[in-house]
Structures are given as C-alpha cells and as structure tokens.
C-alpha cells in the first residue's frame, strides 16, 4: 500500500492447526539476576466444514534499574534536593546543606554540590526499563457455507500493563518559572527575589502505571465465482479499539507549592518533611483511546489467457476506514499545573480514508516477469494521491535471478502525530548560543552548569496539526545466484528518498539552529538570565532524507553424514544517509546514521533428536544521538541447544549474549571512563550524558540465560 514508505513486509499466518501445544520459558538476566517469563497455549480443531485455531500467551519482565549498571549508576540533575536558588540576575546559590561529595551526607545521600547547583543523582532510584506484563488471546476460524463461499473470523484481545519508576518530581517549567520567593519573604535569607531548582524528594517517587487494552475483530466472507472464467473474491469488516490508561503518582502541583512557600508553610531553605510537602503531591490520570472501523474487498482473476506464456493474474480492490483518536487528562493537567508530567488540553482527532488499488503480473517470454501496481487514496484531511509501483524478475537460467523495483509512497501523518499532547523529557545538550557568547568553547576546567557543558534541559514533544504528508520514491536492484541447490548468494542495492519527512529534531540540533539564526521560537529562555527554560521538539516536516545501501546474504545447507549443517549470513551496509532540515540548506550526512554495517551470521547443526545453534551479531562503530558520542563496535554471541524427547516434548537451553558483553559506553570523566572501561568523551564538542550508552541500539542486559519446554498433544 501507499502507506509503506520504505517498502512492504508481508506476514503469512498458519491457516489451521490440529492438536495443542504448551510452551513455557524462564530467563534470567546477568546484569541484575532478575527474570523474564513467558508461556503459551496454542491449539486447533479441523472439521469437514472448517477449522478453529487459538493461542493464549503470557509474558512478563521484571523491572531493571539504572543503579544495576556500574557506568550508568550516576546521573546528575540540576533539579536537586535540597535545591539551588537562582536570582533574576542569574546568580546560582546551592543550598549550603548540600554535601560536597556524593554519598557524603546521610540526610542527602543522593545529592552533591558542584559549586553551581545542588545536583541530585536521579539514576540512584530511577528505572532503566519498566516492569511489563502482557496477556493475549487470539482466535481464528473458517466455516464453509457452501462449495463457493466461506465465512472467516479473527479476533485478538490483548492487555499490557507496565510499571515504571522515575526519580522524585522536579519542579520546572510553567509560566512564570516556578517556584519563586520574594526578596522580603521572611524565609528568604538572600534578600533577593528568585526561583528554585527544586526536587520534591520528600513527596516520594514518580511511579507510573500504564494499562493498554486492545480489541481487534475481523469478520468476512471469501469464495469463488465464474466471473472471467473463474475468480476469487473476499470482503471483510474490521473493528479495532485500543484504550490506554496512565496513572502517575508522586507528581507535584505548581500552585500548591507556590502557595505553601508564599504562606511560609514550606521553607525551601529549611527543613522539609512529608507533613509540609504533602499538600503539593498529587496523582495524574490520562485516558487515551483510538478506534478504527473499516471494510475492504478484493477480486482476483486472470486475463489475456495465452497458451505460450500463461495468464495475466490481476487483483483489484477497495478499502474504506474511519479513524478516531482522543486523549483525556485530569483537570490539573488540563491547566498545565502539574510538575513531573506534561499533560495539557484534551485532544480529539478523526479522519476517513477511501482507497482503490489494482495489481497485475505480466509474463513476457519464458524468463521475464513484470509486476505493476497502482493505489489511489483519498483522505478527508489531506486530499487524494495516486502512487504506482513496478517490479521485474528476470531468470536467464535456473540458478540466476535478477530483480528490480521502483515505487512511490505517500503517508499521511498518523492522528497521534497530529494531535497528541506534549510529553516531557530531560535530554542533555550544550547551549550553543550562550556558549558561543561566552567565548569559552573548548576551554578546559569549565564548571558544571556552564553553557558549554552538556546539561539536561526540559523539552516537550508531541503532535503538530500543521504537518504535511510524507512522500517517497524508492528503487532496488538485486541478484540471487544459486551455484547448487544448497547454496545461494544474494546482493541487493536500495535507494530511498523521502520528502517532507515527518520526524523530530534532537534538542542539540534545535539549539545549534538557534545559534545560527540568532533566535528560535522553539527555544524558550528566561527573560532575565537568558537560560533555557524549555525546548519545543514537536513533530515537524523535514525537507527530506536520502539514503542508499547494500544488503548481502548467503544461505548454505551442508549435508554431513548423519547430520545437517545450515549456514546463514545477513549483512547490511549503509552507503549514504543524508538529510536536509530546511529546503535550500543542502543535504548533509546525518550524525547518528552509523553503525553503517550490521552483520548477523549463524550456523545450525541437527542430528537426530538434537540440534544446536550459534549466532553472531556485529555492528560497526556507532554514532549515538542520544548521548552525542561515537561508540566502538559491538559483537555478541547467542547460543542454544535443543533436545526433542520421545514423548513429544522439546527442551531448549540457551543464552543471549553468551559471553556477557556490555554495551559500548562513553563518559565525559576520564577517570570514570577508565574505571568502567568506557570511552573518554571529555574532548567531544558535546560530551556525552547519562545513561552513557546508546539505549536505542544497544542493551545492558548482559548474558540472558533461558530454559524453554514445549510439548505437543
């Protein structure tokens, strides 16, 4: 379909099953000795008139904390406890009770005074990954009404729950910048009006409980008709609903905190306990719902019957669907009065889409086959579009295949990309504008908090109703060669170009652009100090992206007396990955496009009731946007052994990352980098920040050993 900007992935499910299979697995992570569990029951019944297939699955994963990882156990934030007072001239005064060393105070064990801020080690309490539990039921059935018509139905019910833990709420943002304390307030020993970088530690952790409920139902009919000498048809209706409920505890109320300070009940320069902070602690509630209703139909038949080259198969069809999205927040989040959560106004969006499509396969001679396809989409909010695709397969000999494709794509922004409310994050970057103004870029010995030093900044990301559709063109060229029946080599070149690509800009890019232009509506600064208050990183249309690369594969089945060996190699190499942010700026290589090469190689040995598998995964040097660092290559090894028992059971023992390789990491402190075996990023223009590894590409699980038992009845 035209929604597939970079290509199409087809998944073929089992049509029927006879019997029942029970499978259970337990895994243990080396990094924290916590567990992952999964289990399933899959079964089916087939009769003279139809069949029913079902699957019931349960998985759960225990929470992982930043503190479980040596190099990620310390992540310091400017929003501390006790806090830091800043007057409206930009002078920072850390609370004198803040200890000089981390862990140097039993009263404030997670705080440290760096000379500019009283910083808080949020990594000591925050989760790296949430605890997750998933339950799902899948049922599929077919019933033959008569010899020409079959009724089919499919239903999926899935419930996911997650529990995440964040460090206590930082009070940041709002308008004006809160909290503040007047110069003449009796609890203000400075005699100067100012505000606080303050974290509500006494209010407890921010615990987030998320529950997702998905229901997806498809009903329809399929059959055959005598049209065009014999045709196949299907028509179906789909209803899909996803409800997301989000409850967060330990959040803070801006108005309540300010009132407590103004009335002298809460003294940010003195002792704070739960009795005085309790009134500022609130819970947040969010309810999200998305609903899709639609129906579609397809007719498949042959035209141009040709005794020499065969028929021309054709498929034509239509689709109509309605989409709705809603996000409802509690009243305090509606008023943007909540710290620790972005929230905002309730949102609602909807659209309907009508589509027509056709596809045909044209045999030309004995060795050439052409596929053509076209799709028309009409969006109620983005107008209409035609998108073609053509592919060719040339088989000059039985063991050589040449293939090529060309296609155009169109993707209207998803409703959540248009209308979703802001979400809050605290990513690290350097303040390019103020750093350049200081004239100290690259200077050594700069204090923490200096604009040339990587610092966490509040940033908000979410929907943008002004987005335009994303379009693409792509083509591929490839060859597959099979010297023998057991050996195949394949090489494919791809080239994809996006225009009006929908995405978000890293906050460092936003700050760099601001410095280049002199100002930016996306960077909100304190009018008195010039310090960044928040950065708006909502979805936007980038001018475009160009990328091309090569995929390489080898499949080799090697019979050995009494055994069988299978080798498989997959490698992907990115030749170029360039992006133009604003039209006319010119395309430049994207930082973060690397690793430019990924390789996965495996060998499977089978002999009787036994089998074993080894798989090596390798990625070359990475550019980690998340921490703005260049990380070395990473290689891991997976292994498993399986025994098939005579009573119908199968036992598997295995491990992911068998050699317990930790992910590449980069730390801006040379001593810590040496201590933890990480790269020293202190000389980078934008030194890396917590968690000091690329959590979008790498993981910190270490070795994960597992045992799985499966039984067929």
Short mmCIF file of C-alpha atoms in Angstrom, two decimals, residues 24-423:
data_model
loop_
_atom_site.label_atom_id
_atom_site.label_comp_id
_atom_site.label_asym_id
_atom_site.label_seq_id
_atom_site.Cartn_x
_atom_site.Cartn_y
_atom_site.Cartn_z
CA UNK A 24 6.91 -22.22 28.85
CA UNK A 25 10.16 -20.27 29.19
CA UNK A 26 12.03 -18.59 32.02
CA UNK A 27 15.05 -16.32 31.52
CA UNK A 28 17.49 -14.74 33.94
CA UNK A 29 19.45 -11.55 33.22
CA UNK A 30 23.07 -11.50 34.30
CA UNK A 31 23.09 -7.75 34.99
CA UNK A 32 20.60 -7.83 37.89
CA UNK A 33 19.64 -11.52 38.34
CA UNK A 34 16.01 -10.63 37.66
CA UNK A 35 13.76 -12.74 35.48
CA UNK A 36 11.62 -12.80 32.37
CA UNK A 37 8.78 -15.30 31.98
CA UNK A 38 6.64 -16.43 29.07
CA UNK A 39 4.13 -19.15 28.36
CA UNK A 40 1.65 -20.05 25.66
CA UNK A 41 -1.10 -22.50 24.77
CA UNK A 42 -1.74 -22.93 21.06
CA UNK A 43 -4.31 -25.29 19.61
CA UNK A 44 -6.74 -26.01 16.85
CA UNK A 45 -9.52 -28.24 15.62
CA UNK A 46 -10.24 -29.04 11.99
CA UNK A 47 -13.51 -30.49 10.77
CA UNK A 48 -15.23 -31.27 7.50
CA UNK A 49 -16.65 -27.74 7.19
CA UNK A 50 -13.93 -25.61 8.72
CA UNK A 51 -11.42 -25.07 11.49
CA UNK A 52 -10.72 -23.07 14.63
CA UNK A 53 -7.24 -22.02 15.76
CA UNK A 54 -6.47 -20.29 19.07
CA UNK A 55 -3.46 -19.04 21.00
CA UNK A 56 -3.19 -17.80 24.60
CA UNK A 57 0.06 -16.11 25.63
CA UNK A 58 1.50 -14.53 28.76
CA UNK A 59 4.85 -12.75 29.14
CA UNK A 60 6.32 -10.66 31.90
CA UNK A 61 9.60 -8.91 32.56
CA UNK A 62 10.86 -7.61 35.89
CA UNK A 63 11.99 -4.01 36.25
CA UNK A 64 15.59 -3.01 35.59
CA UNK A 65 17.16 -0.04 37.39
CA UNK A 66 19.92 2.33 36.28
CA UNK A 67 21.66 1.53 39.55
CA UNK A 68 22.11 -2.07 38.37
CA UNK A 69 24.68 -0.90 35.81
CA UNK A 70 28.04 0.31 37.10
CA UNK A 71 28.66 3.01 34.49
CA UNK A 72 25.01 4.21 34.48
CA UNK A 73 24.50 4.32 38.25
CA UNK A 74 25.21 8.05 38.48
CA UNK A 75 23.19 10.61 36.53
CA UNK A 76 23.14 14.11 37.99
CA UNK A 77 20.36 16.62 37.52
CA UNK A 78 20.32 20.36 38.23
CA UNK A 79 16.97 19.93 39.98
CA UNK A 80 18.24 18.83 43.36
CA UNK A 81 17.30 18.24 46.96
CA UNK A 82 17.99 20.46 48.77
CA UNK A 83 17.62 22.88 45.88
CA UNK A 84 19.51 25.69 44.21
CA UNK A 85 18.39 29.30 44.50
CA UNK A 86 18.84 31.50 41.42
CA UNK A 87 18.15 35.22 41.50
CA UNK A 88 16.81 37.07 38.50
CA UNK A 89 20.31 38.27 37.64
CA UNK A 90 21.39 34.70 37.01
CA UNK A 91 23.41 34.08 40.21
CA UNK A 92 23.20 30.46 41.40
CA UNK A 93 23.38 29.65 45.11
CA UNK A 94 23.31 25.94 46.06
CA UNK A 95 21.73 25.19 49.41
CA UNK A 96 24.58 25.16 51.97
CA UNK A 97 23.32 21.84 53.35
CA UNK A 98 24.13 20.15 50.04
CA UNK A 99 27.15 17.81 50.59
CA UNK A 100 30.42 18.34 48.73
CA UNK A 101 30.63 14.68 47.71
CA UNK A 102 28.01 12.23 46.51
CA UNK A 103 27.08 9.98 49.40
CA UNK A 104 28.77 12.33 51.86
CA UNK A 105 25.58 13.04 53.80
CA UNK A 106 23.18 10.61 55.44
CA UNK A 107 20.44 13.25 55.21
CA UNK A 108 21.01 13.90 51.49
CA UNK A 109 22.74 10.72 50.22
CA UNK A 110 21.90 11.33 46.55
CA UNK A 111 22.94 15.00 46.43
CA UNK A 112 26.19 16.77 45.61
CA UNK A 113 27.24 20.41 45.42
CA UNK A 114 29.20 21.10 42.21
CA UNK A 115 29.69 24.79 43.01
CA UNK A 116 26.85 25.94 40.76
CA UNK A 117 23.99 23.56 41.53
CA UNK A 118 22.99 21.19 44.26
CA UNK A 119 22.64 18.22 41.95
CA UNK A 120 20.57 15.09 42.52
CA UNK A 121 21.53 11.58 41.41
CA UNK A 122 18.27 10.55 39.77
CA UNK A 123 19.89 7.34 38.47
CA UNK A 124 20.10 6.02 42.04
CA UNK A 125 16.34 5.46 42.10
CA UNK A 126 15.02 5.55 38.52
CA UNK A 127 14.23 2.53 36.37
CA UNK A 128 16.13 1.89 33.17
CA UNK A 129 13.30 -0.32 31.87
CA UNK A 130 9.79 -0.77 33.21
CA UNK A 131 8.28 -3.95 34.55
CA UNK A 132 5.99 -5.31 31.83
CA UNK A 133 3.22 -7.90 31.76
CA UNK A 134 1.38 -8.96 28.60
CA UNK A 135 -1.63 -11.24 28.10
CA UNK A 136 -3.23 -12.01 24.77
CA UNK A 137 -5.84 -14.28 23.23
CA UNK A 138 -6.04 -14.96 19.51
CA UNK A 139 -8.89 -16.89 17.85
CA UNK A 140 -9.30 -17.56 14.14
CA UNK A 141 -11.96 -19.60 12.42
CA UNK A 142 -13.21 -20.55 8.96
CA UNK A 143 -16.59 -22.11 8.15
CA UNK A 144 -17.59 -23.38 4.73
CA UNK A 145 -21.11 -22.16 3.90
CA UNK A 146 -21.18 -23.92 0.53
CA UNK A 147 -18.66 -25.06 -2.06
CA UNK A 148 -18.19 -21.46 -3.27
CA UNK A 149 -18.38 -19.40 -0.06
CA UNK A 150 -16.53 -19.46 3.28
CA UNK A 151 -17.11 -17.31 6.37
CA UNK A 152 -13.96 -16.26 8.26
CA UNK A 153 -13.42 -14.52 11.59
CA UNK A 154 -10.41 -13.41 13.57
CA UNK A 155 -10.25 -11.78 17.00
CA UNK A 156 -7.37 -10.56 19.14
CA UNK A 157 -7.73 -9.42 22.74
CA UNK A 158 -4.52 -8.17 24.34
CA UNK A 159 -3.84 -6.49 27.66
CA UNK A 160 -0.47 -4.99 28.50
CA UNK A 161 0.49 -3.42 31.81
CA UNK A 162 3.68 -1.61 32.71
CA UNK A 163 5.09 -0.18 35.92
CA UNK A 164 7.83 2.42 35.63
CA UNK A 165 9.69 4.37 38.30
CA UNK A 166 11.16 7.84 37.89
CA UNK A 167 13.13 9.93 40.35
CA UNK A 168 11.07 12.30 42.54
CA UNK A 169 9.39 15.18 40.75
CA UNK A 170 11.49 18.15 39.63
CA UNK A 171 9.59 21.43 39.81
CA UNK A 172 10.33 23.05 36.48
CA UNK A 173 8.50 24.94 33.81
CA UNK A 174 5.12 26.62 33.98
CA UNK A 175 4.71 30.35 33.36
CA UNK A 176 6.21 32.17 35.14
CA UNK A 177 9.14 29.97 36.05
CA UNK A 178 8.22 28.36 39.38
CA UNK A 179 8.64 28.16 42.28
CA UNK A 180 9.65 31.70 43.30
CA UNK A 181 10.22 33.50 46.58
CA UNK A 182 10.06 37.26 47.14
CA UNK A 183 13.04 39.28 48.38
CA UNK A 184 11.16 40.43 51.52
CA UNK A 185 9.79 37.00 52.40
CA UNK A 186 10.77 36.09 56.00
CA UNK A 187 12.05 32.66 54.83
CA UNK A 188 14.37 34.19 52.20
CA UNK A 189 17.83 34.79 53.74
CA UNK A 190 19.26 36.20 50.49
CA UNK A 191 17.13 39.34 50.37
CA UNK A 192 16.83 38.87 46.59
CA UNK A 193 13.82 37.71 44.60
CA UNK A 194 14.49 34.47 42.79
CA UNK A 195 13.34 30.96 41.94
CA UNK A 196 14.41 27.41 42.76
CA UNK A 197 15.76 24.38 41.01
CA UNK A 198 13.94 22.06 43.36
CA UNK A 199 13.11 18.32 43.50
CA UNK A 200 10.27 17.00 45.61
CA UNK A 201 12.16 14.09 47.23
CA UNK A 202 10.00 14.03 50.36
CA UNK A 203 6.97 13.55 48.11
CA UNK A 204 8.25 10.14 47.02
CA UNK A 205 8.98 8.53 43.67
CA UNK A 206 7.06 9.18 40.50
CA UNK A 207 5.53 5.78 39.83
CA UNK A 208 3.72 5.30 36.54
CA UNK A 209 1.17 2.57 35.93
CA UNK A 210 0.14 2.04 32.32
CA UNK A 211 -2.56 -0.30 31.11
CA UNK A 212 -3.24 -1.00 27.42
CA UNK A 213 -6.32 -2.85 26.23
CA UNK A 214 -6.53 -3.86 22.55
CA UNK A 215 -9.51 -5.46 20.81
CA UNK A 216 -9.24 -6.25 17.10
CA UNK A 217 -12.00 -8.12 15.25
CA UNK A 218 -12.21 -9.06 11.57
CA UNK A 219 -15.28 -10.71 10.02
CA UNK A 220 -15.82 -11.53 6.39
CA UNK A 221 -16.56 -13.85 3.52
CA UNK A 222 -14.39 -15.26 0.76
CA UNK A 223 -15.08 -17.51 -2.15
CA UNK A 224 -15.02 -18.17 -5.87
CA UNK A 225 -17.17 -17.11 -8.82
CA UNK A 226 -17.37 -17.90 -12.53
CA UNK A 227 -16.52 -14.29 -13.47
CA UNK A 228 -13.77 -14.09 -16.12
CA UNK A 229 -13.64 -17.87 -16.32
CA UNK A 230 -13.02 -18.23 -12.59
CA UNK A 231 -12.21 -15.64 -9.93
CA UNK A 232 -11.53 -15.43 -6.20
CA UNK A 233 -13.07 -12.73 -4.00
CA UNK A 234 -13.16 -11.62 -0.39
CA UNK A 235 -14.89 -8.90 1.59
CA UNK A 236 -14.33 -8.10 5.25
CA UNK A 237 -15.14 -5.75 8.10
CA UNK A 238 -12.65 -4.71 10.80
CA UNK A 239 -13.13 -3.06 14.17
CA UNK A 240 -10.08 -2.15 16.24
CA UNK A 241 -10.00 -0.32 19.58
CA UNK A 242 -7.06 0.48 21.79
CA UNK A 243 -7.53 2.04 25.23
CA UNK A 244 -4.55 3.33 27.21
CA UNK A 245 -4.92 4.29 30.87
CA UNK A 246 -2.00 6.07 32.52
CA UNK A 247 -1.85 6.73 36.26
CA UNK A 248 1.14 8.55 37.77
CA UNK A 249 1.71 9.02 41.49
CA UNK A 250 4.08 11.41 43.26
CA UNK A 251 3.58 14.32 40.86
CA UNK A 252 3.64 17.91 42.07
CA UNK A 253 1.21 20.81 41.94
CA UNK A 254 2.76 24.13 40.89
CA UNK A 255 0.01 26.27 42.51
CA UNK A 256 0.07 24.27 45.76
CA UNK A 257 3.86 24.50 46.08
CA UNK A 258 3.85 28.23 45.40
CA UNK A 259 1.05 28.77 47.92
CA UNK A 260 2.91 26.75 50.56
CA UNK A 261 6.03 28.88 50.02
CA UNK A 262 4.12 32.18 49.97
CA UNK A 263 2.31 31.30 53.21
CA UNK A 264 5.53 30.28 54.95
CA UNK A 265 4.32 26.69 55.49
CA UNK A 266 7.08 25.28 53.29
CA UNK A 267 10.55 26.76 53.73
CA UNK A 268 12.81 25.70 50.83
CA UNK A 269 15.82 26.97 52.83
CA UNK A 270 14.86 24.93 55.89
CA UNK A 271 13.64 21.50 56.87
CA UNK A 272 11.04 19.94 54.58
CA UNK A 273 9.10 16.86 55.56
CA UNK A 274 6.09 14.99 54.26
CA UNK A 275 3.77 16.93 56.58
CA UNK A 276 4.64 20.21 54.84
CA UNK A 277 5.13 18.87 51.30
CA UNK A 278 2.12 16.55 51.33
CA UNK A 279 -0.31 19.17 50.05
CA UNK A 280 1.79 19.62 46.92
CA UNK A 281 1.81 15.90 45.99
CA UNK A 282 -0.87 14.84 43.52
CA UNK A 283 -1.66 12.00 41.13
CA UNK A 284 -2.15 12.34 37.40
CA UNK A 285 -4.61 10.48 35.19
CA UNK A 286 -4.67 10.16 31.41
CA UNK A 287 -7.03 8.17 29.21
CA UNK A 288 -6.20 7.64 25.53
CA UNK A 289 -8.42 5.86 23.03
CA UNK A 290 -8.02 5.10 19.33
CA UNK A 291 -10.71 3.42 17.22
CA UNK A 292 -10.61 2.22 13.63
CA UNK A 293 -13.61 0.91 11.70
CA UNK A 294 -13.40 -0.19 8.11
CA UNK A 295 -14.23 -2.65 5.39
CA UNK A 296 -12.41 -3.82 2.27
CA UNK A 297 -12.75 -6.18 -0.62
CA UNK A 298 -10.61 -7.81 -3.30
CA UNK A 299 -11.33 -9.56 -6.60
CA UNK A 300 -8.63 -11.75 -8.22
CA UNK A 301 -8.87 -13.20 -11.72
CA UNK A 302 -6.86 -13.96 -14.86
CA UNK A 303 -6.95 -12.03 -18.11
CA UNK A 304 -5.31 -12.45 -21.53
CA UNK A 305 -5.15 -16.21 -21.49
CA UNK A 306 -2.05 -17.10 -23.56
CA UNK A 307 -1.14 -20.66 -24.30
CA UNK A 308 2.52 -19.78 -24.74
CA UNK A 309 3.22 -17.67 -21.66
CA UNK A 310 0.27 -18.27 -19.34
CA UNK A 311 -2.42 -15.98 -17.99
CA UNK A 312 -2.04 -12.50 -16.54
CA UNK A 313 -3.23 -12.58 -12.90
CA UNK A 314 -4.99 -9.38 -11.81
CA UNK A 315 -6.20 -8.17 -8.41
CA UNK A 316 -8.45 -5.15 -7.88
CA UNK A 317 -9.87 -3.92 -4.62
CA UNK A 318 -11.10 -1.17 -2.37
CA UNK A 319 -10.78 -0.09 1.25
CA UNK A 320 -12.68 2.34 3.47
CA UNK A 321 -11.83 3.12 7.08
CA UNK A 322 -12.64 5.65 9.78
CA UNK A 323 -10.05 6.59 12.42
CA UNK A 324 -10.60 8.39 15.73
CA UNK A 325 -8.19 9.44 18.49
CA UNK A 326 -8.90 11.02 21.87
CA UNK A 327 -6.71 11.97 24.85
CA UNK A 328 -8.32 12.99 28.13
CA UNK A 329 -6.35 14.41 31.07
CA UNK A 330 -7.38 15.25 34.60
CA UNK A 331 -8.30 18.84 35.37
CA UNK A 332 -4.92 19.83 36.86
CA UNK A 333 -3.03 18.52 33.82
CA UNK A 334 -5.57 20.35 31.64
CA UNK A 335 -4.50 23.53 33.41
CA UNK A 336 -0.76 22.72 32.92
CA UNK A 337 -0.43 22.95 36.70
CA UNK A 338 1.38 19.63 37.21
CA UNK A 339 5.12 19.17 37.65
CA UNK A 340 6.65 15.88 36.51
CA UNK A 341 4.13 15.43 33.70
CA UNK A 342 3.46 17.50 30.59
CA UNK A 343 -0.27 16.95 30.06
CA UNK A 344 -2.34 19.76 28.60
CA UNK A 345 -5.68 20.25 26.92
CA UNK A 346 -7.77 17.26 25.93
CA UNK A 347 -7.38 16.41 22.26
CA UNK A 348 -9.55 14.74 19.65
CA UNK A 349 -8.92 13.89 16.01
CA UNK A 350 -10.64 11.90 13.29
CA UNK A 351 -10.47 11.15 9.59
CA UNK A 352 -11.83 8.79 6.97
CA UNK A 353 -9.87 7.22 4.13
CA UNK A 354 -11.04 5.68 0.86
CA UNK A 355 -8.66 3.66 -1.30
CA UNK A 356 -8.73 1.82 -4.64
CA UNK A 357 -5.95 -0.46 -5.81
CA UNK A 358 -5.00 -2.78 -8.66
CA UNK A 359 -2.12 -5.14 -9.35
CA UNK A 360 -1.16 -7.39 -12.26
CA UNK A 361 1.65 -9.81 -13.11
CA UNK A 362 2.74 -9.84 -16.78
CA UNK A 363 4.79 -12.80 -18.08
CA UNK A 364 6.98 -11.75 -21.02
CA UNK A 365 8.67 -14.67 -22.69
CA UNK A 366 9.93 -17.55 -20.59
CA UNK A 367 12.41 -15.61 -18.47
CA UNK A 368 10.91 -12.18 -17.70
CA UNK A 369 8.03 -11.26 -15.39
CA UNK A 370 6.74 -7.73 -14.75
CA UNK A 371 4.53 -6.74 -11.83
CA UNK A 372 2.60 -3.47 -11.93
CA UNK A 373 0.51 -1.91 -9.18
CA UNK A 374 -1.24 1.37 -8.52
CA UNK A 375 -3.10 2.71 -5.50
CA UNK A 376 -5.41 5.68 -5.08
CA UNK A 377 -6.01 7.11 -1.59
CA UNK A 378 -8.40 9.87 -0.62
CA UNK A 379 -8.01 11.34 2.88
CA UNK A 380 -10.69 13.56 4.36
CA UNK A 381 -7.97 15.79 5.84
CA UNK A 382 -5.13 15.53 3.28
CA UNK A 383 -6.74 15.13 -0.13
CA UNK A 384 -6.02 12.42 -2.67
CA UNK A 385 -2.93 10.78 -4.18
CA UNK A 386 -2.00 8.21 -6.85
CA UNK A 387 1.04 6.02 -6.26
CA UNK A 388 2.46 3.45 -8.68
CA UNK A 389 4.85 0.55 -8.26
CA UNK A 390 6.56 -1.66 -10.83
CA UNK A 391 8.89 -4.62 -10.35
CA UNK A 392 10.66 -7.05 -12.64
CA UNK A 393 12.09 -10.54 -12.23
CA UNK A 394 14.45 -11.88 -14.91
CA UNK A 395 15.55 -15.53 -14.75
CA UNK A 396 18.05 -16.13 -17.56
CA UNK A 397 18.98 -19.54 -16.10
CA UNK A 398 17.60 -21.76 -13.36
CA UNK A 399 20.27 -20.61 -10.90
CA UNK A 400 20.34 -16.84 -11.57
CA UNK A 401 17.62 -14.32 -10.74
CA UNK A 402 17.84 -10.60 -11.43
CA UNK A 403 15.27 -8.33 -9.77
CA UNK A 404 14.40 -4.66 -9.73
CA UNK A 405 11.63 -2.47 -8.26
CA UNK A 406 10.50 1.14 -8.44
CA UNK A 407 7.78 2.63 -6.27
CA UNK A 408 6.31 5.84 -4.96
CA UNK A 409 4.88 6.22 -1.46
CA UNK A 410 2.55 8.57 0.37
CA UNK A 411 1.93 8.61 4.11
CA UNK A 412 -0.48 10.99 5.77
CA UNK A 413 0.51 11.86 9.35
CA UNK A 414 -0.98 9.48 11.88
CA UNK A 415 -3.57 11.04 14.17
CA UNK A 416 -1.24 10.80 17.17
CA UNK A 417 1.46 12.61 15.16
CA UNK A 418 -1.02 15.41 14.53
CA UNK A 419 -2.89 15.78 17.77
CA UNK A 420 -1.15 14.02 20.69
CA UNK A 421 -0.47 16.17 23.73
CA UNK A 422 3.03 17.11 24.80
CA UNK A 423 5.21 14.65 26.68
#
